[in-house]
C-alpha atoms as a PDB file:
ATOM      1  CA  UNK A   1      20.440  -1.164 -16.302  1.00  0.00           C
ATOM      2  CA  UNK A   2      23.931   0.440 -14.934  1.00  0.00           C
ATOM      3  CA  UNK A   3      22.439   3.668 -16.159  1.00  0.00           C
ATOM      4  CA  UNK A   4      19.953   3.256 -13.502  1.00  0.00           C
ATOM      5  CA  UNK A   5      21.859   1.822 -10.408  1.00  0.00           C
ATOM      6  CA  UNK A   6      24.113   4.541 -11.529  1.00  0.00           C
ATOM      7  CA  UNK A   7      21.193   6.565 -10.740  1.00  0.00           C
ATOM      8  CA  UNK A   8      20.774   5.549  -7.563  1.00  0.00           C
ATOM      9  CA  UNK A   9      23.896   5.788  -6.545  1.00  0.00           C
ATOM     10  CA  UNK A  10      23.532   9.670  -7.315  1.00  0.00           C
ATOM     11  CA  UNK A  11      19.761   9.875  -5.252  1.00  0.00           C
ATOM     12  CA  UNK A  12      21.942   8.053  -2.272  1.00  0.00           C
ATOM     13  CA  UNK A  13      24.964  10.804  -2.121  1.00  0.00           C
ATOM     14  CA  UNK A  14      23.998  14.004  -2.811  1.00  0.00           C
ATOM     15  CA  UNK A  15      21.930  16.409  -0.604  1.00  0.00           C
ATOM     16  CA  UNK A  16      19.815  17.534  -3.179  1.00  0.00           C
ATOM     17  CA  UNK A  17      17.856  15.563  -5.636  1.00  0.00           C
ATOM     18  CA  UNK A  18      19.645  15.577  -9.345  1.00  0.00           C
ATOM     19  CA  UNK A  19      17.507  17.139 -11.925  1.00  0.00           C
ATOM     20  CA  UNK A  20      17.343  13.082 -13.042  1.00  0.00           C
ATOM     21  CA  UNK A  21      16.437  12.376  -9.839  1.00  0.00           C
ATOM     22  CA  UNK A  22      13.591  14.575  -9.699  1.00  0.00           C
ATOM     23  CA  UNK A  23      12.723  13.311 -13.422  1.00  0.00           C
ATOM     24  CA  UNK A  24      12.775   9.945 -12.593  1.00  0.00           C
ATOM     25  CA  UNK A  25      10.833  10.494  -9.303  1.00  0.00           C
ATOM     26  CA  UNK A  26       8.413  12.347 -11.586  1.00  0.00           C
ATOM     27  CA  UNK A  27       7.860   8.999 -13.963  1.00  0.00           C
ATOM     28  CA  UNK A  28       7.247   7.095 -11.085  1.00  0.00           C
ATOM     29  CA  UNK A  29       4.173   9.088  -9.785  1.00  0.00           C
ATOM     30  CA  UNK A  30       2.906   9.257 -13.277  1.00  0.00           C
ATOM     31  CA  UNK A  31       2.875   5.712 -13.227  1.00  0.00           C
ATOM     32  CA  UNK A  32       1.410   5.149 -10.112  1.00  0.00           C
ATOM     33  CA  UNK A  33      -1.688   7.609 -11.182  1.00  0.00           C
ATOM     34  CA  UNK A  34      -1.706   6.086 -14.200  1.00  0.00           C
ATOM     35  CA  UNK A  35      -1.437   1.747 -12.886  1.00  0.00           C
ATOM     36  CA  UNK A  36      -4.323   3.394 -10.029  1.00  0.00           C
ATOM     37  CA  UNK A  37      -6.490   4.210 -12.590  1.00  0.00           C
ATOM     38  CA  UNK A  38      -6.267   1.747 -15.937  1.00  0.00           C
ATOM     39  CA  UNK A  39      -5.127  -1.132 -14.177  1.00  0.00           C
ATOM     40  CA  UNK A  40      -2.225  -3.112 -15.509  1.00  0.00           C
ATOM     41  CA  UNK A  41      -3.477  -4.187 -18.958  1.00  0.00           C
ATOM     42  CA  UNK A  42      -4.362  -0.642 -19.533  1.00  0.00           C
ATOM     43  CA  UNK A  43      -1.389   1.056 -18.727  1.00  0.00           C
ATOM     44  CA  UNK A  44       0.460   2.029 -21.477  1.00  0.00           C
ATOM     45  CA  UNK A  45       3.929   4.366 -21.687  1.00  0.00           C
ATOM     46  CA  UNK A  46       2.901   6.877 -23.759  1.00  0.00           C
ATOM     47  CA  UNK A  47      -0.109   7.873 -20.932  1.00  0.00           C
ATOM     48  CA  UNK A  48       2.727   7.649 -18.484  1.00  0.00           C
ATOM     49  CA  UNK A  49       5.097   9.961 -20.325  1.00  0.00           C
ATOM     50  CA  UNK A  50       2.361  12.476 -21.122  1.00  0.00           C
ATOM     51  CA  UNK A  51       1.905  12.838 -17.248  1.00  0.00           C
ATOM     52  CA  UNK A  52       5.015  12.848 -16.384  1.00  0.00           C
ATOM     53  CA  UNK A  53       5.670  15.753 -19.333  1.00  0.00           C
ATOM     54  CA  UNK A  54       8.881  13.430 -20.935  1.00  0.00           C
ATOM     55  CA  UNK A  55       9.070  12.090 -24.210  1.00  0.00           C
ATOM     56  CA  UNK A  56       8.172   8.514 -24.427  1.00  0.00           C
ATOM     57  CA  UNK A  57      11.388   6.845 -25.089  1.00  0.00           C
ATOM     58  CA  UNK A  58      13.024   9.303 -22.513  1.00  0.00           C
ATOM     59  CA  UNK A  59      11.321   6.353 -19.847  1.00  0.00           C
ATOM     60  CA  UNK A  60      14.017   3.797 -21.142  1.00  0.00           C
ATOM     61  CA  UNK A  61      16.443   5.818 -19.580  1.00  0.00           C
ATOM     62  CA  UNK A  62      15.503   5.314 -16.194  1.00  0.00           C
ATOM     63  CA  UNK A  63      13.487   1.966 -16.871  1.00  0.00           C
ATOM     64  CA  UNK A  64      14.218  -0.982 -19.272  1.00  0.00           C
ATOM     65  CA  UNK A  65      10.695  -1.980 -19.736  1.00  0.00           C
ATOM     66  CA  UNK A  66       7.309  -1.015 -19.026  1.00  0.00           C
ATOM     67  CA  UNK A  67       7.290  -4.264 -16.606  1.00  0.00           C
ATOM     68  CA  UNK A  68      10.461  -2.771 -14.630  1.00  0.00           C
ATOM     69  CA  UNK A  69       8.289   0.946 -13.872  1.00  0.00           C
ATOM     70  CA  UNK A  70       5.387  -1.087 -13.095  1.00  0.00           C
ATOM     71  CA  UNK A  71       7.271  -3.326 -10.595  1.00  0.00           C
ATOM     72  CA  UNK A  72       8.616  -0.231  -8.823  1.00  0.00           C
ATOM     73  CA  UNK A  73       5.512   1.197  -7.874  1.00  0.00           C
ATOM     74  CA  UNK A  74       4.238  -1.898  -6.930  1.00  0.00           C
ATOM     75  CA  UNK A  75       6.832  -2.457  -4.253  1.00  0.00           C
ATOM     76  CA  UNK A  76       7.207   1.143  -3.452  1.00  0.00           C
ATOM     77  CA  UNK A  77       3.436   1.213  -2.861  1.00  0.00           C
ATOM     78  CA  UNK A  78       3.552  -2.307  -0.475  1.00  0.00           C
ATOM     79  CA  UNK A  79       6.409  -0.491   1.178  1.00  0.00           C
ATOM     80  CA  UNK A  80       4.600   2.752   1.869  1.00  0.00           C
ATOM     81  CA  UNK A  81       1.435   1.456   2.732  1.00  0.00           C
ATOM     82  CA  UNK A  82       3.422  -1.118   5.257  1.00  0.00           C
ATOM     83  CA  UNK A  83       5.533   1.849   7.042  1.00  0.00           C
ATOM     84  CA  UNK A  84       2.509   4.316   7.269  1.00  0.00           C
ATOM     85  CA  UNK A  85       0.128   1.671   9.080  1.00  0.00           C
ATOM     86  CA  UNK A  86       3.351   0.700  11.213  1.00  0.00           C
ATOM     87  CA  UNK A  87       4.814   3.555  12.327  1.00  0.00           C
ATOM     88  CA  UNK A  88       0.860   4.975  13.290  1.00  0.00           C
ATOM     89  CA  UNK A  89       0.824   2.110  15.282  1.00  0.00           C
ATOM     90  CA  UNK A  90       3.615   2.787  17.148  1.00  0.00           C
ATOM     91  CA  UNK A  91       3.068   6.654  17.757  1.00  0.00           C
ATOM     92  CA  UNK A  92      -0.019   4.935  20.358  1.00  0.00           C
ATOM     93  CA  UNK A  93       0.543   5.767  23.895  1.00  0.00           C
ATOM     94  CA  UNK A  94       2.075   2.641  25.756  1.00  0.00           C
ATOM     95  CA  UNK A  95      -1.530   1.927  27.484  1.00  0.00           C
ATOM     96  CA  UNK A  96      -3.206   1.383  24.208  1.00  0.00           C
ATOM     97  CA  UNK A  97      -5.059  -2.229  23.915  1.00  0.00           C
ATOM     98  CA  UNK A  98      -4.335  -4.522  22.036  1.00  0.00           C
ATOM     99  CA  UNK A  99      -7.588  -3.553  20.077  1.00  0.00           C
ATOM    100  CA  UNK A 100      -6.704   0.011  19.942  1.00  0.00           C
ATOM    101  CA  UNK A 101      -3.616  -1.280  18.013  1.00  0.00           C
ATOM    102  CA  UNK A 102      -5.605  -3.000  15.288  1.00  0.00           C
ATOM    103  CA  UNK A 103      -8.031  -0.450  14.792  1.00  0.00           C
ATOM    104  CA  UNK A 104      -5.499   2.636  14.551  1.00  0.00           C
ATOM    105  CA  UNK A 105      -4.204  -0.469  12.217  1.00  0.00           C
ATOM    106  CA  UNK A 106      -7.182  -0.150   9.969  1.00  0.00           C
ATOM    107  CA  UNK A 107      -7.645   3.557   9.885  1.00  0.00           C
ATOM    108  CA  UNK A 108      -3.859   3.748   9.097  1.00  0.00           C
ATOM    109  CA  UNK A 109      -4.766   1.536   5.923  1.00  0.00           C
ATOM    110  CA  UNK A 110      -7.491   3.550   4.966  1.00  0.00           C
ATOM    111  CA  UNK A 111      -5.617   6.626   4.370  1.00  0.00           C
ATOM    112  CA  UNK A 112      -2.728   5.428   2.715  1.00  0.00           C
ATOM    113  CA  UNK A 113      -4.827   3.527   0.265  1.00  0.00           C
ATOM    114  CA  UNK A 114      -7.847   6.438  -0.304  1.00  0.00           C
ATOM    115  CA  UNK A 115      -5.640   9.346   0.284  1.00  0.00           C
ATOM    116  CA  UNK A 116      -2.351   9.718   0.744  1.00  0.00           C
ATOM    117  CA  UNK A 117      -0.353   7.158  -1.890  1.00  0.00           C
ATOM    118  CA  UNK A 118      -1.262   6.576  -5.559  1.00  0.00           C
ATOM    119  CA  UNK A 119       1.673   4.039  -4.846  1.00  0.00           C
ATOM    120  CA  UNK A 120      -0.160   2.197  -1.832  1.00  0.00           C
ATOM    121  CA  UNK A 121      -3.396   1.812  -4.101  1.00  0.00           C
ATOM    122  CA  UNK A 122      -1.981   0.856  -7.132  1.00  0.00           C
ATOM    123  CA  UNK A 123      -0.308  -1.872  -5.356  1.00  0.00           C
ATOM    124  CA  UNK A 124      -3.228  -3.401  -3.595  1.00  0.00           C
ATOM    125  CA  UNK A 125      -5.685  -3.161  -6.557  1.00  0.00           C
ATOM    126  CA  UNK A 126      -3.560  -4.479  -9.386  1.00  0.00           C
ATOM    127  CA  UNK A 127      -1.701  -7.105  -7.620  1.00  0.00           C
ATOM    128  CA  UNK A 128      -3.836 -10.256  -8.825  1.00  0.00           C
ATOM    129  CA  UNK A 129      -3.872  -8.456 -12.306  1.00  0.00           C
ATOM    130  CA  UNK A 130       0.486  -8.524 -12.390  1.00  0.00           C
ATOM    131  CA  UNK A 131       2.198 -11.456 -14.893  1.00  0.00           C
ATOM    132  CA  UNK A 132       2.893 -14.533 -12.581  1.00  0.00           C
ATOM    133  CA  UNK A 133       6.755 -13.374 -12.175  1.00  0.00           C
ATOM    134  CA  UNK A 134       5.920  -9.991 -10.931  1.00  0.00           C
ATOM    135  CA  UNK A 135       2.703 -11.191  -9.108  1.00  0.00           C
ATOM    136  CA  UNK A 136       5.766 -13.617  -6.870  1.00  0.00           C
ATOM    137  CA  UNK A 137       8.196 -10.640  -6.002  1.00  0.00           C
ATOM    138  CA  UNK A 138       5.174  -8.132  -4.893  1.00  0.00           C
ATOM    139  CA  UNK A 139       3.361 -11.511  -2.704  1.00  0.00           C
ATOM    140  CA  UNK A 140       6.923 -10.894  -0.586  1.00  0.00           C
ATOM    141  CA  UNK A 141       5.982  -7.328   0.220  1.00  0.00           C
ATOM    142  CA  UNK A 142       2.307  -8.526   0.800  1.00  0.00           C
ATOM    143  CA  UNK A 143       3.915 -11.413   3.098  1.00  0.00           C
ATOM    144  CA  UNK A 144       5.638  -9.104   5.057  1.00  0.00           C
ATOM    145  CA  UNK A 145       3.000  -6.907   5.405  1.00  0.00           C
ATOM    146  CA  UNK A 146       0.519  -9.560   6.320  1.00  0.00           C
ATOM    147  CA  UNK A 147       3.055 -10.109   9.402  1.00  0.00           C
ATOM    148  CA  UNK A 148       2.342  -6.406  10.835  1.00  0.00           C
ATOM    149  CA  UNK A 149      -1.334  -7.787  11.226  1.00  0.00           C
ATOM    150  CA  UNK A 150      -0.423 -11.350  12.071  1.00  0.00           C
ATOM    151  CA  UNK A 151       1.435  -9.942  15.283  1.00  0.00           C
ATOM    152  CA  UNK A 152      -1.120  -7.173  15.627  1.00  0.00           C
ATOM    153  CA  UNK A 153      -3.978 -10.015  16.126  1.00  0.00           C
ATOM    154  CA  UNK A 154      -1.632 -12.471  18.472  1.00  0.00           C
ATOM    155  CA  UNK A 155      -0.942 -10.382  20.882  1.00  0.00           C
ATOM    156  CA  UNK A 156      -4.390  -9.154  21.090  1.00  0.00           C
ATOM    157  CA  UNK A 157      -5.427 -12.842  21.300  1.00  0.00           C
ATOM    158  CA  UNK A 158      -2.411 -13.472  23.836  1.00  0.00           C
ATOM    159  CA  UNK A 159      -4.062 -10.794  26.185  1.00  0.00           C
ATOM    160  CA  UNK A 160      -7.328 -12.802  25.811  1.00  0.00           C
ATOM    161  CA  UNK A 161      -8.929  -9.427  23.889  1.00  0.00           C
ATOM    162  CA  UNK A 162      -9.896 -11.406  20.973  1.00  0.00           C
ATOM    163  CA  UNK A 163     -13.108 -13.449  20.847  1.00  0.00           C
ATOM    164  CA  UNK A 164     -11.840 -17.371  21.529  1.00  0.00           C
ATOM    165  CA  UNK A 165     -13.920 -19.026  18.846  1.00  0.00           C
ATOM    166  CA  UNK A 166     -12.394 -16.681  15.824  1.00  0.00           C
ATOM    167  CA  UNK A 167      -9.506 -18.370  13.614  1.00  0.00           C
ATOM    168  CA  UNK A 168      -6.895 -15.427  14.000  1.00  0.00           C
ATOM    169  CA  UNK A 169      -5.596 -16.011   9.897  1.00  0.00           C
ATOM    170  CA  UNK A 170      -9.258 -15.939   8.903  1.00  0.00           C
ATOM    171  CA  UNK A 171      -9.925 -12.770  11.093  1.00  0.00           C
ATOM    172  CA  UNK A 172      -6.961 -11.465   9.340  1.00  0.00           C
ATOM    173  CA  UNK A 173      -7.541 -12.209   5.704  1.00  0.00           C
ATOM    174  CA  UNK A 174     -11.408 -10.594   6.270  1.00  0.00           C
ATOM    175  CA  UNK A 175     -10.270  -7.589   7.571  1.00  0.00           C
ATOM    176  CA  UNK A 176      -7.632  -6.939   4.792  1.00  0.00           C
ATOM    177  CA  UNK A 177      -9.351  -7.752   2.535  1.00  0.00           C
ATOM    178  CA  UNK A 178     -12.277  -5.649   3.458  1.00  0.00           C
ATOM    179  CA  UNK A 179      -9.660  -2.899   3.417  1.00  0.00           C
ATOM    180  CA  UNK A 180      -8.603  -3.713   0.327  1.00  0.00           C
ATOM    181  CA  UNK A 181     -12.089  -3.663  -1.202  1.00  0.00           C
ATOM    182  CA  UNK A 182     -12.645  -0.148  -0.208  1.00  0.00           C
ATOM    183  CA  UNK A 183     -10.390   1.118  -3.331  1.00  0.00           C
ATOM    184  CA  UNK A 184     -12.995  -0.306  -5.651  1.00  0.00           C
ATOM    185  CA  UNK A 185     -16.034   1.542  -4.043  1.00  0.00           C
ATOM    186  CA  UNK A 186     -15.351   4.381  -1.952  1.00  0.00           C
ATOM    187  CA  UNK A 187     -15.943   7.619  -3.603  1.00  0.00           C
ATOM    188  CA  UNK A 188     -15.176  11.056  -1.819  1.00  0.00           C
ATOM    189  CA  UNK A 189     -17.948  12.520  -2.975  1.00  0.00           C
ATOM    190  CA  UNK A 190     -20.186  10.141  -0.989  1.00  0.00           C
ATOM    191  CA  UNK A 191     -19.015   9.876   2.058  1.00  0.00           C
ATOM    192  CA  UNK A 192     -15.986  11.107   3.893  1.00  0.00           C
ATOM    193  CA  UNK A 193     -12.989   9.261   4.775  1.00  0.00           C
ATOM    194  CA  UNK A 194     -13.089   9.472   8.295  1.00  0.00           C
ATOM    195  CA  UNK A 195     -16.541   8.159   8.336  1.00  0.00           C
ATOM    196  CA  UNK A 196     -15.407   4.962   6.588  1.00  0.00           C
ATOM    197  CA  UNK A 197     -12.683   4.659   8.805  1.00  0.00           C
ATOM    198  CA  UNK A 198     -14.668   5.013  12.058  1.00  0.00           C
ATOM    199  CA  UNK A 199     -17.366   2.133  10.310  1.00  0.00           C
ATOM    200  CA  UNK A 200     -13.961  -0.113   9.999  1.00  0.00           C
ATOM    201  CA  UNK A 201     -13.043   0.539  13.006  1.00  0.00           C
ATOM    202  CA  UNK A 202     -16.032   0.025  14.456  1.00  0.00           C
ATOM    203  CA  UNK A 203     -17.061  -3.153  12.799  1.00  0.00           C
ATOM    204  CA  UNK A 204     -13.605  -4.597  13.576  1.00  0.00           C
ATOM    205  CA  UNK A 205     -13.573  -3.882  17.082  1.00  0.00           C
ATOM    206  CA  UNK A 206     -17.269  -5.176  17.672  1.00  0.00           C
ATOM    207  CA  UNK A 207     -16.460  -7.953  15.640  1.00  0.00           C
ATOM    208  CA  UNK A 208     -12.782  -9.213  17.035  1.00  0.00           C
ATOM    209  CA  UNK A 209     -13.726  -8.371  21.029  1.00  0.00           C
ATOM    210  CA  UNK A 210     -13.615 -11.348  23.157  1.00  0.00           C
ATOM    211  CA  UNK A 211     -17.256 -11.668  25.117  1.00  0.00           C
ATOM    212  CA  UNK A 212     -17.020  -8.880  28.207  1.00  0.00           C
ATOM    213  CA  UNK A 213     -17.165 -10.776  31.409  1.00  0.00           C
ATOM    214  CA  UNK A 214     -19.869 -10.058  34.003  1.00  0.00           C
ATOM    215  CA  UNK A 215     -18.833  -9.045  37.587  1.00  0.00           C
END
């Protein structure tokens, strides 16, 4: 352990990534290919090590177990996937509806899952797989992610956008977890992304709009 906050310490202060640094960083993508594609149980060090081109017990220099590089990518991956739906969010002009705001929401998740972070997928597909320890720390990062959409869906409801008869957490939980399920069945190579983003999009706004009122 103080070889790694020691680490850290070095990422933090210098302008330019350490050759460690850059090792390190290395492991951790491996790992998140690796967790993305075996799962937990099937993730072993030695696949890890051959992706990341480092001898095996070279990864006990930057991580003191298998469990510690798996919990990393975890969190980095709630963390990424968290910040890239967030901050699309709030690049939307100030007139955007509330419903605008939850579907740029959903296409936001879409891409950081299918596309753009190993991290972000890995995260969201093994998290019910993770021992009961690990499963507790990354439910924190879930939590607070959960609250992005939780305020997302109030103050669409508080502007009367959302249909009255739909329970806002199960609204919620549906449409994240339809997100979620995407990882298991989307394939590139039948269907482009922005197609299933524009479905999502679609089917939540038709499904979460409040009845339109009749002159």
């Amino acid at each position: 352990m103080p070889k790694q906050r020691s680490l850290r310490t070095d990422e933090r202060t210098r302008g330019e990534p350490s050759k460690s640094a850059r090792t390190r960083e290395r492991i951790l993508d491996a790992a998140a290919k690796v967790l993305n594609r075996n799962g937990y149980a099937g993730t072993r060090l030695s696949d890890i090590a051959a992706l990341a081109q480092v001898q095996a017990p070279a990864l006990y220099y930057y991580f003191t177990s298998r469990e510690e590089l798996i919990e990393e990518v975890v969190m980095l991956g709630m963390a990424r996937a968290q910040t890239h739906v967030s901050e699309t969010v709030a690049a939307l002009s100030e007139d955007a509806t509330g419903l605008d705001r939850i579907c740029a929401a959903v296409g936001a998740h879409l891409e950081v899952v299918l596309r753009l972070s190993d991290y972000a997928s890995a995260a969201i597909r093994n998290g019910p797989q993770l021992p009961a320890d690990l499963r507790e720390r990354q439910l924190v990062g879930q939590r607070a992610y959960g609250d992005v959409w939780r305020k997302l869906i109030d103050e669409a409801r508080a502007a009367g956008e959302i249909h009255p008869d739909l329970d806002p957490r199960a609204a919620r939980m549906l449409i994240i977890g339809g997100l979620n399920w995407a990882t298991e069945w989307w394939n590139p190579n039948r269907g482009s992304l922005r197609t299933v983003i524009t479905t999502a999009q679609l089917l939540t706004r038709q499904g979460l709009a409040a009845p339109r009122q009749d002159p």
